[in-house]
Amino acid sequence: MDKVIQGTGFTVRASKFDFFFGRVTSDPENTKRSLQNLKELNRLGIDETTGGRDRLLQIFAEGLNAPEVIKYRKPTKHGLNITRKVEAIGTEATGAILVCYFYPGGNLDTIPQITSIIPMIYEEETP
């Protein structure tokens, strides 16, 4: 059984960190996405070997009060997915992490589950 981590105002399955930090090899598409997550998180200064897991847990907590990205709101027969944008400044890049929160049954009073992240790198303007 996959361990569930209780964060501050959210839960996340421990196995999600395999996906976030480049360890998923289930199929070519998931492997590609997992490795992309790893690369972009590292550029944002989030490295699992130097506290990256704790930093993501902090970002997930911050995200509960971050602006919603309306175009990613997705109701399903099981609940509601709401995506929020958390700004991130790393040593190599500046960007944001989109965090997807799933509310079972669509009840916004329940504790959401983290289902996915999308690290984004902002393009730097050259003078």
PDB file of C-alpha atoms in Angstrom:
ATOM      1  CA  MET A   1       0.000   0.000   0.000  1.00  0.00           C
ATOM      2  CA  ASP A   2       1.250   3.464  -0.928  1.00  0.00           C
ATOM      3  CA  LYS A   3       2.026   5.586   2.135  1.00  0.00           C
ATOM      4  CA  VAL A   4       0.080   8.832   2.388  1.00  0.00           C
ATOM      5  CA  ILE A   5       1.956  11.862   3.705  1.00  0.00           C
ATOM      6  CA  GLN A   6      -0.150  14.287   5.730  1.00  0.00           C
ATOM      7  CA  GLY A   7       0.974  17.811   4.943  1.00  0.00           C
ATOM      8  CA  THR A   8      -0.267  21.114   6.300  1.00  0.00           C
ATOM      9  CA  GLY A   9      -3.772  21.202   4.814  1.00  0.00           C
ATOM     10  CA  PHE A  10      -3.250  18.510   2.147  1.00  0.00           C
ATOM     11  CA  THR A  11      -2.196  14.906   1.589  1.00  0.00           C
ATOM     12  CA  VAL A  12       0.173  13.435  -1.001  1.00  0.00           C
ATOM     13  CA  ARG A  13       1.018   9.829  -1.791  1.00  0.00           C
ATOM     14  CA  ALA A  14       4.699   9.057  -1.150  1.00  0.00           C
ATOM     15  CA  SER A  15       4.959   7.459  -4.610  1.00  0.00           C
ATOM     16  CA  LYS A  16       4.237  10.851  -6.209  1.00  0.00           C
ATOM     17  CA  PHE A  17       7.763  11.896  -5.259  1.00  0.00           C
ATOM     18  CA  ASP A  18       9.083   9.177  -7.598  1.00  0.00           C
ATOM     19  CA  PHE A  19       7.251  10.969 -10.398  1.00  0.00           C
ATOM     20  CA  PHE A  20       8.343  14.423  -9.253  1.00  0.00           C
ATOM     21  CA  PHE A  21      12.023  13.435  -8.975  1.00  0.00           C
ATOM     22  CA  GLY A  22      12.552  11.434 -12.174  1.00  0.00           C
ATOM     23  CA  ARG A  23      12.261   7.830 -10.991  1.00  0.00           C
ATOM     24  CA  VAL A  24       9.187   6.700 -12.966  1.00  0.00           C
ATOM     25  CA  THR A  25       9.874   4.212 -15.767  1.00  0.00           C
ATOM     26  CA  SER A  26       6.411   2.647 -16.289  1.00  0.00           C
ATOM     27  CA  ASP A  27       6.153   3.701 -19.933  1.00  0.00           C
ATOM     28  CA  PRO A  28       8.009   6.066 -22.292  1.00  0.00           C
ATOM     29  CA  GLU A  29       5.590   8.993 -21.860  1.00  0.00           C
ATOM     30  CA  ASN A  30       5.595   8.823 -18.048  1.00  0.00           C
ATOM     31  CA  THR A  31       9.378   8.405 -18.022  1.00  0.00           C
ATOM     32  CA  LYS A  32       9.745  11.500 -20.208  1.00  0.00           C
ATOM     33  CA  ARG A  33       7.414  13.573 -18.011  1.00  0.00           C
ATOM     34  CA  SER A  34       9.105  12.369 -14.821  1.00  0.00           C
ATOM     35  CA  LEU A  35      12.575  13.263 -16.118  1.00  0.00           C
ATOM     36  CA  GLN A  36      11.273  16.663 -17.270  1.00  0.00           C
ATOM     37  CA  ASN A  37       9.925  17.291 -13.748  1.00  0.00           C
ATOM     38  CA  LEU A  38      13.337  16.417 -12.304  1.00  0.00           C
ATOM     39  CA  LYS A  39      15.185  18.727 -14.697  1.00  0.00           C
ATOM     40  CA  GLU A  40      12.891  21.712 -14.162  1.00  0.00           C
ATOM     41  CA  LEU A  41      12.671  21.275 -10.387  1.00  0.00           C
ATOM     42  CA  ASN A  42      16.477  21.216 -10.246  1.00  0.00           C
ATOM     43  CA  ARG A  43      16.632  24.433 -12.281  1.00  0.00           C
ATOM     44  CA  LEU A  44      14.248  25.968  -9.743  1.00  0.00           C
ATOM     45  CA  GLY A  45      16.646  24.952  -6.957  1.00  0.00           C
ATOM     46  CA  ILE A  46      14.587  21.977  -5.775  1.00  0.00           C
ATOM     47  CA  ASP A  47      16.843  18.929  -5.458  1.00  0.00           C
ATOM     48  CA  GLU A  48      15.687  15.860  -3.559  1.00  0.00           C
ATOM     49  CA  THR A  49      19.170  15.261  -2.108  1.00  0.00           C
ATOM     50  CA  THR A  50      19.237  18.722  -0.511  1.00  0.00           C
ATOM     51  CA  GLY A  51      15.801  19.074   1.071  1.00  0.00           C
ATOM     52  CA  GLY A  52      13.755  19.070  -2.124  1.00  0.00           C
ATOM     53  CA  ARG A  53      11.001  16.882  -0.720  1.00  0.00           C
ATOM     54  CA  ASP A  54      10.489  19.245   2.230  1.00  0.00           C
ATOM     55  CA  ARG A  55      10.575  22.226  -0.141  1.00  0.00           C
ATOM     56  CA  LEU A  56       7.824  20.662  -2.257  1.00  0.00           C
ATOM     57  CA  LEU A  57       5.728  20.023   0.864  1.00  0.00           C
ATOM     58  CA  GLN A  58       6.167  23.715   1.719  1.00  0.00           C
ATOM     59  CA  ILE A  59       5.137  24.705  -1.830  1.00  0.00           C
ATOM     60  CA  PHE A  60       2.057  22.464  -1.600  1.00  0.00           C
ATOM     61  CA  ALA A  61       1.042  24.219   1.638  1.00  0.00           C
ATOM     62  CA  GLU A  62       1.681  27.681   0.124  1.00  0.00           C
ATOM     63  CA  GLY A  63      -0.322  26.699  -2.924  1.00  0.00           C
ATOM     64  CA  LEU A  64      -3.515  26.271  -0.936  1.00  0.00           C
ATOM     65  CA  ASN A  65      -3.722  30.087  -0.844  1.00  0.00           C
ATOM     66  CA  ALA A  66      -2.132  30.762  -4.237  1.00  0.00           C
ATOM     67  CA  PRO A  67      -4.051  31.992  -7.290  1.00  0.00           C
ATOM     68  CA  GLU A  68      -6.072  29.368  -9.134  1.00  0.00           C
ATOM     69  CA  VAL A  69      -5.319  28.661 -12.796  1.00  0.00           C
ATOM     70  CA  ILE A  70      -8.941  28.556 -13.964  1.00  0.00           C
ATOM     71  CA  LYS A  71      -8.267  26.843 -17.300  1.00  0.00           C
ATOM     72  CA  TYR A  72      -7.079  23.748 -15.388  1.00  0.00           C
ATOM     73  CA  ARG A  73     -10.193  23.428 -13.183  1.00  0.00           C
ATOM     74  CA  LYS A  74     -11.582  19.998 -13.941  1.00  0.00           C
ATOM     75  CA  PRO A  75     -14.685  18.424 -12.418  1.00  0.00           C
ATOM     76  CA  THR A  76     -14.836  14.616 -12.661  1.00  0.00           C
ATOM     77  CA  LYS A  77     -17.300  12.001 -11.470  1.00  0.00           C
ATOM     78  CA  HIS A  78     -15.010  11.458  -8.455  1.00  0.00           C
ATOM     79  CA  GLY A  79     -14.389  15.055  -7.450  1.00  0.00           C
ATOM     80  CA  LEU A  80     -12.836  18.349  -8.479  1.00  0.00           C
ATOM     81  CA  ASN A  81      -9.273  19.158  -9.571  1.00  0.00           C
ATOM     82  CA  ILE A  82      -8.119  22.699  -8.850  1.00  0.00           C
ATOM     83  CA  THR A  83      -4.696  23.898  -9.994  1.00  0.00           C
ATOM     84  CA  ARG A  84      -2.869  26.717  -8.235  1.00  0.00           C
ATOM     85  CA  LYS A  85       0.283  28.593  -9.214  1.00  0.00           C
ATOM     86  CA  VAL A  86       3.176  29.009  -6.761  1.00  0.00           C
ATOM     87  CA  GLU A  87       6.070  31.243  -7.831  1.00  0.00           C
ATOM     88  CA  ALA A  88       9.556  29.756  -7.455  1.00  0.00           C
ATOM     89  CA  ILE A  89      12.993  31.348  -7.713  1.00  0.00           C
ATOM     90  CA  GLY A  90      15.953  29.012  -8.083  1.00  0.00           C
ATOM     91  CA  THR A  91      19.665  29.343  -8.598  1.00  0.00           C
ATOM     92  CA  GLU A  92      19.448  28.641 -12.336  1.00  0.00           C
ATOM     93  CA  ALA A  93      15.979  29.887 -13.216  1.00  0.00           C
ATOM     94  CA  THR A  94      12.841  31.684 -12.141  1.00  0.00           C
ATOM     95  CA  GLY A  95       9.447  30.150 -12.683  1.00  0.00           C
ATOM     96  CA  ALA A  96       6.446  28.647 -10.987  1.00  0.00           C
ATOM     97  CA  ILE A  97       5.039  25.304 -10.014  1.00  0.00           C
ATOM     98  CA  LEU A  98       1.454  24.502 -10.877  1.00  0.00           C
ATOM     99  CA  VAL A  99       0.076  22.256  -8.141  1.00  0.00           C
ATOM    100  CA  CYS A 100      -3.035  20.168  -8.765  1.00  0.00           C
ATOM    101  CA  TYR A 101      -5.256  19.617  -5.720  1.00  0.00           C
ATOM    102  CA  PHE A 102      -7.997  16.974  -5.913  1.00  0.00           C
ATOM    103  CA  TYR A 103     -11.086  17.463  -3.746  1.00  0.00           C
ATOM    104  CA  PRO A 104     -12.964  14.139  -3.392  1.00  0.00           C
ATOM    105  CA  GLY A 105     -16.661  14.492  -4.158  1.00  0.00           C
ATOM    106  CA  GLY A 106     -16.026  18.106  -5.183  1.00  0.00           C
ATOM    107  CA  ASN A 107     -16.251  19.151  -1.527  1.00  0.00           C
ATOM    108  CA  LEU A 108     -13.935  22.130  -1.027  1.00  0.00           C
ATOM    109  CA  ASP A 109     -14.185  21.674   2.752  1.00  0.00           C
ATOM    110  CA  THR A 110     -12.278  18.373   2.548  1.00  0.00           C
ATOM    111  CA  ILE A 111      -8.497  18.070   2.730  1.00  0.00           C
ATOM    112  CA  PRO A 112      -7.267  17.906  -0.880  1.00  0.00           C
ATOM    113  CA  GLN A 113      -4.863  15.360  -2.324  1.00  0.00           C
ATOM    114  CA  ILE A 114      -1.886  16.462  -4.432  1.00  0.00           C
ATOM    115  CA  THR A 115      -2.228  14.653  -7.763  1.00  0.00           C
ATOM    116  CA  SER A 116       0.366  16.326  -9.978  1.00  0.00           C
ATOM    117  CA  ILE A 117       2.715  19.235 -10.479  1.00  0.00           C
ATOM    118  CA  ILE A 118       3.839  21.151 -13.541  1.00  0.00           C
ATOM    119  CA  PRO A 119       7.138  22.992 -13.050  1.00  0.00           C
ATOM    120  CA  MET A 120       7.386  26.011 -15.349  1.00  0.00           C
ATOM    121  CA  ILE A 121      10.522  27.933 -16.252  1.00  0.00           C
ATOM    122  CA  TYR A 122      10.118  31.578 -17.254  1.00  0.00           C
ATOM    123  CA  GLU A 123      12.125  32.631 -20.274  1.00  0.00           C
ATOM    124  CA  GLU A 124      14.653  35.274 -19.357  1.00  0.00           C
ATOM    125  CA  GLU A 125      14.793  38.355 -21.518  1.00  0.00           C
ATOM    126  CA  THR A 126      18.179  39.192 -22.960  1.00  0.00           C
ATOM    127  CA  PRO A 127      19.099  42.891 -23.088  1.00  0.00           C
TER     128      PRO A 127
END
